[in-house]
Amino acid sequence: MTKSIYPAYPPDLSDEQAQFLLTNLKDWSIAHGLAVRPAPSFVSQSQDPTGVLATSAPVTLFPSPFPRHCYEEGLAIQKAYNELYSAIARDEEWLKTVVEELAGVDDFVAKLWQIHLEVKREGYVQDLTLGLFRSDYMVHVDPKEADAKPEIKQVEFNTIASSFGGLSSKVSEMHKYLLSIDAYPPQATPIIKQDSLPQSKSVPSLAAGLAASHRAYGSSRSSHPLCVLFVVQGPERNVFDQRHLEYSLLAENGVRSFRVPFHKILSDTKLDSERNLIYSPPHAVGQSYEVTTIYYRAGYTPDDYAGEEEWTARLHLERSRAIKCPSILTHLAGCKKVQQVLATPHSPHLARFVPDEATAKRLLKTFAPIYPLDKSEAGLEARRLATDVGSASRYVLKPQREGGGNNIYRASIPPFLEKLAETNWPAYILMEMIEPPALNNVIIRNGEVQKGGVIGELGVYGVCLWRSGGQILENWEAGYLLRTKGDQSEEGGVAAGFGAVDSCCLI
Ligand code: ADP
Ligand code: MG
Ligand code: MG
């Protein structure tokens, strides 16, 4: 195991203690929907022909130690990050300069931009946009300073389909429960205490964001009742994560929602003459709804666009009068290239969107060094770093993609670039690896217990509702997520099979 900065954490357990903890974890997680549909490799079609089975989501046995001031700073700056990204999404001219650099080398980005232009030509009929964002961080300790304090550095900012808000609330609840029934042994309780385990409010808070958008839409113009539409992938293993938001939207806000797979959009929805989006559920013949808010949990990856039909579906949705979560411009604002441009040293970009100097300074402190791979001076230096095996080991190479599994890490970068035509290099950005302090934990995945060195990633959710003219109607921080992966894995995605859902034990 890695030499952790908390060597006694997590404590060793006797067989009986481990058994007690695991039994409680397994039962609590299923009883409360801290669950996923099983992977086909785990349960075959013949074992579960009707798709009725669910299994506990990958989780950590113990909450992971996380510096309190880092957690507090991440939550405190979320509203500023919401404002920043909503301002970027409103600044078409600025975004155009970024997108133009990518359009020639990234087909997906180019197609999204084309959709924006097509709707713009016709005229947008909705000036409200909803963002359910998640800003992701790792803890960084400056190796050059002897007494350096840990600080958070941003991994990325998600503007579309930010996931795990549903399961995150549940896992922090579960860790609190395990503590309350004394499932953690006494030697752990000086560290794990009820007041060091913050409850993530992501479920009610993200659902309240959807409800705020639903209300801001106004009354029905089509005489059909109103609803929110979750546009989803099918099949979706992480369905319960989304279901928690749906249930909270109904139970706490009285808002009806439906789930529609992306490939069913064109058959199940229509635009009326005013471009109201009308959804006719196939199960309820003769009943239709007017959609107030389109919540995309699909459409963020090229894999969701099998052919022209899906692109037609995206255009169809964007043309509608429904509020988009997110709009195309907001989706594009989440490109890693945007993050890189913002992080350019001494650039005027951040000040353009965040005029308040103190706020801009606080955001800037969370940026890690990121470089373009173009022909600029910084780009040429980055090319040198990325093609040398010695220096490349400190970096990660990222394309403009979401959902995990797309990056190239460290020593794999030079051979990857060697095979890639140089004209395509600007489609990527080069980012310095953040190296968090060593920690240990236990991950439970498919019932298997994996103990060892881990790396945590804090995600902070944000809700923002704004008008294209600039008025911000709603802006709040919406809870947190901690994802933890084995320190041998570079990727952190839980759904992609690399990580586990965790909660913070503040220290
Ligand atoms: P995606 O949008 O696909 O989630 P990310 O930028 O979040 O892309 O990268 C995926 C994973 O790669 C992260 O969850 C994290 O584990 C790892 N990663 C990305 N950037 C860095 C970095 N600068 N330092 C350390 N790990 C990183
Ligand atoms: Mg990520
Ligand atoms: Mg992402």
XYZ file of C-alpha atoms and ligand atoms in Angstrom:
536
model
C 0.000 0.000 0.000
C 1.015 3.616 -0.593
C 2.536 5.398 2.387
C -0.507 7.473 3.324
C -0.302 10.861 5.022
C -2.779 9.306 7.514
C -1.019 5.973 8.112
C -3.622 4.707 10.583
C -6.524 5.441 8.228
C -8.544 3.503 7.376
C -8.083 1.187 10.355
C -7.524 -2.534 9.919
C -10.648 -4.561 10.609
C -11.069 -7.984 12.120
C -13.029 -10.464 9.978
C -16.084 -9.906 12.162
C -15.811 -6.122 11.931
C -15.397 -6.263 8.143
C -18.377 -8.591 7.854
C -20.604 -6.300 9.936
C -19.595 -3.213 7.968
C -20.040 -4.873 4.566
C -23.421 -6.388 5.404
C -24.703 -3.005 6.517
C -23.260 -1.277 3.476
C -24.785 -3.781 1.044
C -28.245 -3.623 2.610
C -28.326 0.148 3.109
C -27.213 0.876 -0.450
C -29.920 -1.239 -2.080
C -32.598 -0.127 0.382
C -31.827 3.540 -0.476
C -31.097 3.351 -4.193
C -27.332 3.795 -3.960
C -27.348 1.413 -6.898
C -26.591 0.822 -10.574
C -27.801 -1.681 -13.141
C -25.220 -4.466 -13.372
C -22.637 -4.485 -16.155
C -23.338 -7.065 -18.893
C -19.960 -8.590 -18.037
C -21.179 -9.061 -14.447
C -24.696 -10.361 -15.088
C -25.444 -11.877 -18.487
C -28.651 -11.378 -20.483
C -29.689 -14.975 -19.792
C -29.304 -14.476 -16.017
C -31.436 -11.321 -16.098
C -33.630 -11.488 -19.237
C -36.084 -8.805 -18.066
C -33.449 -6.398 -16.735
C -34.812 -6.457 -13.211
C -31.541 -6.690 -11.309
C -29.661 -3.881 -9.618
C -26.467 -3.918 -7.609
C -24.792 -1.596 -5.109
C -22.955 1.273 -6.829
C -19.169 1.209 -6.449
C -18.529 3.004 -3.156
C -15.784 3.445 -0.593
C -16.138 1.647 2.693
C -14.886 4.681 4.643
C -15.314 8.392 3.893
C -11.950 9.717 2.638
C -10.054 12.377 4.602
C -10.315 15.731 2.807
C -8.816 19.060 3.976
C -11.644 21.166 5.397
C -10.393 24.473 3.998
C -10.125 22.929 0.494
C -13.684 21.656 0.688
C -14.931 25.002 1.947
C -13.104 26.927 -0.761
C -14.508 24.675 -3.508
C -18.052 25.250 -2.301
C -17.495 28.964 -1.683
C -16.310 29.737 -5.231
C -18.994 27.741 -7.028
C -21.285 30.731 -7.522
C -18.421 32.635 -9.134
C -17.745 29.664 -11.417
C -21.449 29.525 -12.341
C -21.304 33.203 -13.276
C -18.101 32.744 -15.227
C -19.431 29.926 -17.383
C -22.821 31.543 -17.909
C -20.977 34.690 -19.056
C -18.892 32.633 -21.488
C -22.041 30.978 -22.850
C -23.559 34.427 -23.442
C -20.488 35.718 -25.271
C -20.977 34.229 -28.715
C -18.249 36.356 -30.269
C -15.596 35.158 -27.814
C -16.731 31.558 -27.968
C -16.579 31.736 -31.754
C -12.852 32.493 -31.670
C -12.262 29.391 -29.523
C -14.552 27.158 -31.558
C -12.995 28.322 -34.830
C -9.604 27.059 -33.676
C -11.186 23.648 -33.099
C -13.703 23.400 -35.918
C -11.165 22.373 -38.575
C -9.747 19.580 -36.434
C -12.760 18.450 -34.392
C -15.848 17.357 -36.273
C -18.016 17.025 -33.178
C -17.358 20.591 -32.034
C -17.877 21.833 -35.601
C -21.264 20.111 -35.832
C -22.449 21.517 -32.507
C -21.462 24.998 -33.665
C -23.347 24.464 -36.964
C -26.487 23.705 -34.987
C -26.103 26.948 -33.078
C -25.713 28.873 -36.361
C -28.736 27.197 -37.889
C -30.984 28.065 -34.936
C -29.549 31.580 -34.845
C -30.394 32.149 -38.534
C -34.000 31.248 -37.834
C -33.969 33.090 -34.506
C -33.874 31.652 -30.985
C -37.296 31.642 -29.318
C -36.062 31.024 -25.766
C -33.727 33.426 -24.009
C -33.441 31.455 -20.754
C -30.721 28.832 -20.215
C -30.268 26.438 -17.320
C -26.876 25.152 -16.199
C -26.530 22.206 -13.829
C -22.760 22.412 -13.591
C -20.040 20.486 -11.776
C -16.579 21.863 -11.145
C -14.043 19.098 -10.418
C -10.905 19.473 -8.302
C -8.014 17.548 -6.846
C -5.978 18.512 -3.806
C -2.545 19.803 -4.732
C 0.475 20.424 -2.535
C 3.211 22.549 -4.074
C 6.311 20.313 -4.040
C 8.600 23.357 -4.264
C 7.456 24.814 -0.931
C 8.525 23.147 2.306
C 5.420 24.058 4.372
C 2.993 24.266 1.481
C -0.671 24.117 2.465
C -2.908 21.831 0.397
C -5.048 23.715 -2.121
C -7.611 22.725 -4.735
C -6.740 22.693 -8.432
C -9.462 22.367 -11.036
C -9.444 19.206 -13.157
C -12.272 20.372 -15.413
C -15.606 22.207 -15.486
C -18.629 20.220 -16.698
C -21.472 22.073 -18.383
C -23.456 19.079 -19.683
C -24.819 15.892 -18.089
C -22.900 16.435 -14.821
C -23.580 13.101 -13.203
C -23.585 11.468 -9.744
C -25.533 14.246 -8.008
C -28.140 11.583 -7.250
C -25.812 8.991 -5.759
C -23.609 11.531 -4.007
C -26.338 12.574 -1.561
C -26.894 8.902 -0.820
C -23.286 7.959 -0.142
C -22.746 10.763 2.351
C -25.968 9.665 4.048
C -24.700 6.073 4.119
C -21.326 6.908 5.654
C -23.144 8.908 8.342
C -25.438 5.946 8.964
C -22.521 3.510 9.271
C -20.955 5.821 11.855
C -24.227 6.178 13.763
C -24.587 2.395 14.181
C -20.939 2.123 15.363
C -19.958 0.095 12.300
C -16.629 1.938 12.193
C -14.191 0.648 14.818
C -13.264 2.899 17.771
C -9.764 3.617 16.434
C -11.367 5.400 13.396
C -13.728 7.621 15.341
C -11.204 10.300 16.311
C -11.187 11.064 12.566
C -14.715 10.051 11.473
C -17.184 12.130 13.474
C -20.731 13.213 12.581
C -19.675 16.855 12.281
C -16.764 15.984 9.991
C -19.110 14.301 7.483
C -20.901 16.989 5.439
C -24.172 15.817 3.927
C -24.219 16.488 0.163
C -27.453 18.285 -0.718
C -27.065 17.573 -4.446
C -30.362 15.696 -4.915
C -32.760 18.346 -3.570
C -30.581 21.175 -4.827
C -30.229 20.023 -8.452
C -33.925 19.087 -8.533
C -34.731 22.604 -7.250
C -32.709 23.943 -10.194
C -34.853 22.017 -12.679
C -37.970 23.188 -10.832
C -36.822 26.843 -10.976
C -36.381 26.531 -14.738
C -39.781 24.858 -15.050
C -41.421 27.790 -13.230
C -39.483 30.452 -15.119
C -40.750 29.028 -18.415
C -44.199 30.395 -17.611
C -47.572 29.005 -18.507
C -48.479 26.565 -21.243
C -49.163 28.058 -24.672
C -50.340 24.855 -26.220
C -53.023 24.058 -23.613
C -51.172 20.827 -22.795
C -49.902 20.310 -19.236
C -46.254 21.169 -18.609
C -43.374 18.743 -17.995
C -39.583 18.446 -17.809
C -37.891 16.079 -20.281
C -34.829 14.012 -19.335
C -33.052 13.130 -22.597
C -31.182 9.949 -21.767
C -28.965 7.263 -23.202
C -30.466 3.837 -23.599
C -29.582 1.538 -21.966
C -28.355 3.553 -18.978
C -26.663 1.668 -16.139
C -26.469 4.771 -13.960
C -30.244 5.207 -14.094
C -30.854 5.528 -10.337
C -28.557 8.542 -10.149
C -30.991 10.258 -12.534
C -34.094 8.763 -10.912
C -33.273 10.416 -7.565
C -33.483 13.807 -9.290
C -36.776 12.861 -10.978
C -38.309 11.676 -7.708
C -37.202 14.805 -5.853
C -38.503 16.977 -8.688
C -41.936 15.414 -8.249
C -42.069 14.914 -4.482
C -40.538 18.225 -3.388
C -41.517 20.457 -6.283
C -44.624 18.879 -7.782
C -43.053 18.820 -11.252
C -43.792 15.969 -13.652
C -40.894 14.679 -15.724
C -40.361 12.020 -18.368
C -37.350 10.085 -19.610
C -36.873 9.852 -23.371
C -33.966 8.052 -25.016
C -32.151 10.345 -27.441
C -32.975 8.081 -30.405
C -36.728 8.395 -29.661
C -36.825 12.200 -29.682
C -37.955 12.548 -33.296
C -40.728 9.954 -33.001
C -42.059 11.051 -29.591
C -41.818 14.854 -29.743
C -43.097 17.499 -32.189
C -42.744 21.242 -32.547
C -46.006 23.137 -32.966
C -46.293 26.295 -35.050
C -44.908 28.408 -32.162
C -42.043 25.948 -31.688
C -43.447 24.713 -28.380
C -41.979 21.265 -27.778
C -44.811 18.770 -27.445
C -44.091 15.374 -25.954
C -46.548 12.530 -26.568
C -45.652 9.558 -24.359
C -46.086 6.326 -26.335
C -47.669 4.696 -23.251
C -50.451 7.293 -22.942
C -52.301 7.545 -26.256
C -54.027 10.900 -26.726
C -52.144 12.604 -23.875
C -49.475 15.200 -24.639
C -47.287 17.569 -22.603
C -45.558 20.851 -23.342
C -41.879 20.642 -22.369
C -40.537 23.494 -20.236
C -36.993 22.193 -19.761
C -34.814 19.740 -21.681
C -32.311 18.138 -19.330
C -29.596 16.439 -21.388
C -28.127 13.294 -19.833
C -27.204 12.248 -23.386
C -25.878 14.025 -26.446
C -22.500 14.949 -24.940
C -20.484 12.280 -26.759
C -20.168 11.494 -30.488
C -21.215 7.929 -29.569
C -24.744 9.284 -28.971
C -24.921 10.430 -32.597
C -25.015 7.196 -34.566
C -26.154 9.002 -37.707
C -27.779 12.109 -39.187
C -31.014 11.337 -37.380
C -29.506 12.128 -33.983
C -28.118 15.406 -35.311
C -31.580 16.227 -36.651
C -32.949 15.400 -33.199
C -30.489 17.766 -31.494
C -31.388 20.549 -33.944
C -35.087 19.864 -33.391
C -34.656 20.246 -29.603
C -32.490 23.360 -29.906
C -35.066 25.056 -32.172
C -37.774 24.527 -29.568
C -39.058 27.042 -27.047
C -38.139 24.727 -24.155
C -35.319 25.883 -21.851
C -32.201 23.834 -22.557
C -29.990 22.426 -19.818
C -27.581 23.198 -21.374
C -27.942 25.272 -24.552
C -25.512 24.494 -27.391
C -23.379 27.513 -26.471
C -23.267 26.404 -22.838
C -22.365 22.877 -23.942
C -19.495 24.344 -26.022
C -18.356 26.543 -23.115
C -17.439 23.271 -21.388
C -14.767 22.445 -24.000
C -11.384 21.788 -22.413
C -10.018 24.362 -24.854
C -12.034 27.060 -23.039
C -10.437 26.018 -19.750
C -7.002 26.212 -21.378
C -7.628 29.674 -22.853
C -8.836 30.965 -19.459
C -5.691 29.551 -17.836
C -3.330 31.360 -20.240
C -0.943 33.329 -17.996
C -1.438 37.128 -17.990
C -4.302 36.870 -20.494
C -7.246 39.287 -20.441
C -9.807 36.491 -20.772
C -10.733 35.888 -17.145
C -11.098 39.622 -16.462
C -13.447 39.883 -19.459
C -15.929 37.580 -17.715
C -15.126 38.264 -14.070
C -14.592 42.006 -13.659
C -14.263 41.806 -9.870
C -10.525 41.458 -9.280
C -10.697 39.654 -5.941
C -13.089 37.034 -7.366
C -10.959 36.575 -10.483
C -7.882 36.092 -8.297
C -9.641 33.443 -6.255
C -10.688 31.542 -9.388
C -7.212 31.887 -10.883
C -5.710 30.205 -7.816
C -7.623 27.025 -8.723
C -6.202 26.819 -12.266
C -3.518 24.244 -13.040
C -1.117 24.965 -15.918
C -2.712 24.068 -19.273
C -1.183 24.605 -22.703
C -2.453 24.613 -26.273
C -0.820 22.347 -28.838
C -0.899 24.953 -31.593
C 1.869 27.000 -33.224
C 1.817 29.836 -30.660
C 4.883 30.298 -28.463
C 3.194 28.449 -25.582
C 2.019 25.809 -28.041
C 5.506 25.148 -29.363
C 6.831 24.794 -25.801
C 3.970 22.386 -25.047
C 4.805 20.358 -28.147
C 8.349 20.042 -26.887
C 7.159 18.903 -23.432
C 4.637 16.451 -24.862
C 6.971 14.749 -27.294
C 9.789 14.169 -24.798
C 9.296 10.995 -22.719
C 10.994 12.559 -19.669
C 8.809 15.653 -19.471
C 5.601 14.069 -20.857
C 5.318 11.965 -17.698
C 4.130 15.062 -15.823
C 1.218 15.729 -18.201
C -2.159 14.573 -19.457
C -3.345 15.127 -23.029
C -7.064 15.871 -23.442
C -9.331 16.043 -26.471
C -12.618 18.015 -26.460
C -14.607 15.096 -25.106
C -16.729 14.239 -22.058
C -17.650 11.158 -20.122
C -14.261 9.671 -19.279
C -11.897 7.335 -21.074
C -10.731 9.871 -23.672
C -7.458 11.197 -22.238
C -3.882 10.139 -22.889
C -1.609 10.034 -19.879
C 2.089 10.591 -19.226
C 4.415 8.184 -21.085
C 1.668 7.291 -23.573
C 1.597 10.866 -24.892
C 4.729 10.889 -27.127
C 3.872 7.654 -29.028
C 0.257 8.837 -29.356
C 1.321 12.142 -30.899
C 3.789 10.381 -33.152
C 0.900 8.510 -34.766
C -1.361 11.570 -34.961
C -1.084 13.913 -37.981
C 0.430 17.168 -36.737
C -2.447 19.162 -38.220
C -4.723 17.473 -35.661
C -2.633 18.300 -32.597
C -4.510 21.568 -31.875
C -7.625 19.478 -31.123
C -5.935 18.600 -27.799
C -4.790 20.519 -24.754
C -1.858 19.555 -22.533
C -2.416 19.775 -18.781
C -0.021 19.361 -15.901
C -0.941 16.349 -13.750
C -2.201 17.270 -10.300
C -0.547 14.933 -7.768
C -2.677 14.699 -4.621
C -1.198 13.530 -1.284
C -1.249 9.741 -0.799
C -4.274 8.255 0.975
C -5.625 4.779 1.546
C -9.178 3.509 1.445
C -11.237 0.439 0.597
C -13.373 0.343 -2.558
C -16.296 -2.066 -2.939
C -17.090 -2.795 -6.577
C -19.367 -5.651 -7.663
C -18.968 -7.082 -4.176
C -15.180 -7.204 -4.535
C -13.142 -5.517 -1.825
C -10.098 -3.557 -3.054
C -7.846 -2.019 -0.439
C -4.979 0.341 -1.242
C -3.717 3.748 -2.244
C -6.414 6.041 -3.603
C -6.846 9.425 -5.269
C -9.912 11.563 -4.628
C -11.632 14.109 -6.870
C -14.041 16.650 -5.398
C -16.909 17.810 -7.607
C -18.962 20.841 -6.650
C -22.377 21.229 -8.258
C -23.802 24.547 -9.314
C -27.216 25.687 -10.498
C -27.507 28.769 -12.679
C -30.459 30.123 -14.649
C -29.901 33.165 -16.845
C -31.230 35.241 -19.709
C -29.156 35.643 -22.857
C -29.262 39.408 -22.202
C -27.242 38.910 -19.026
C -29.766 38.799 -16.182
C -29.020 35.950 -13.759
C -32.261 34.712 -12.225
C -30.863 31.920 -10.039
C -27.365 31.046 -8.894
C -26.439 28.665 -6.127
C -23.942 26.022 -5.038
C -25.712 22.664 -5.147
C -23.821 20.147 -3.035
C -20.753 18.053 -3.682
C -19.448 14.731 -4.954
C -16.294 12.921 -3.951
C -15.069 10.263 -6.374
C -12.210 8.021 -5.379
C -10.128 5.748 -7.577
C -7.207 3.402 -7.060
C -3.926 5.306 -7.407
C -2.829 2.938 -10.198
C -5.593 4.248 -12.453
C -5.257 7.569 -14.255
C -8.973 7.825 -15.086
C -11.519 8.627 -12.378
C -14.890 7.878 -13.953
C -17.213 5.806 -11.787
C -19.546 4.851 -14.631
C -16.554 4.083 -16.853
C -15.468 1.519 -14.245
C -12.492 3.274 -12.712
C -13.700 4.896 -9.519
C -16.125 4.764 -6.621
C -18.549 7.220 -5.039
C -17.207 8.540 -1.750
C -17.934 11.275 0.778
C -15.683 13.783 2.530
C -14.372 13.248 6.023
C -13.211 16.801 6.750
C -9.931 17.164 8.575
P -13.831 13.935 -18.608
O -14.571 15.127 -19.103
O -13.779 12.835 -19.602
O -14.297 13.499 -17.250
P -11.443 14.876 -17.212
O -10.712 16.107 -17.589
O -12.253 14.960 -15.991
O -12.309 14.421 -18.478
O -10.400 13.690 -17.075
C -10.799 12.391 -16.684
C -10.042 11.933 -15.451
O -8.629 12.034 -15.680
C -10.281 12.782 -14.217
O -11.424 12.347 -13.512
C -8.993 12.557 -13.421
O -9.034 11.347 -12.701
C -7.943 12.426 -14.514
N -7.316 13.743 -14.754
C -7.686 14.661 -15.675
N -6.909 15.756 -15.621
C -6.020 15.541 -14.622
C -4.937 16.295 -14.059
N -4.591 17.489 -14.529
N -4.238 15.738 -13.029
C -4.552 14.523 -12.552
N -5.541 13.757 -13.041
C -6.284 14.258 -14.067
Mg -14.184 14.541 -15.498
Mg -16.119 16.176 -18.085
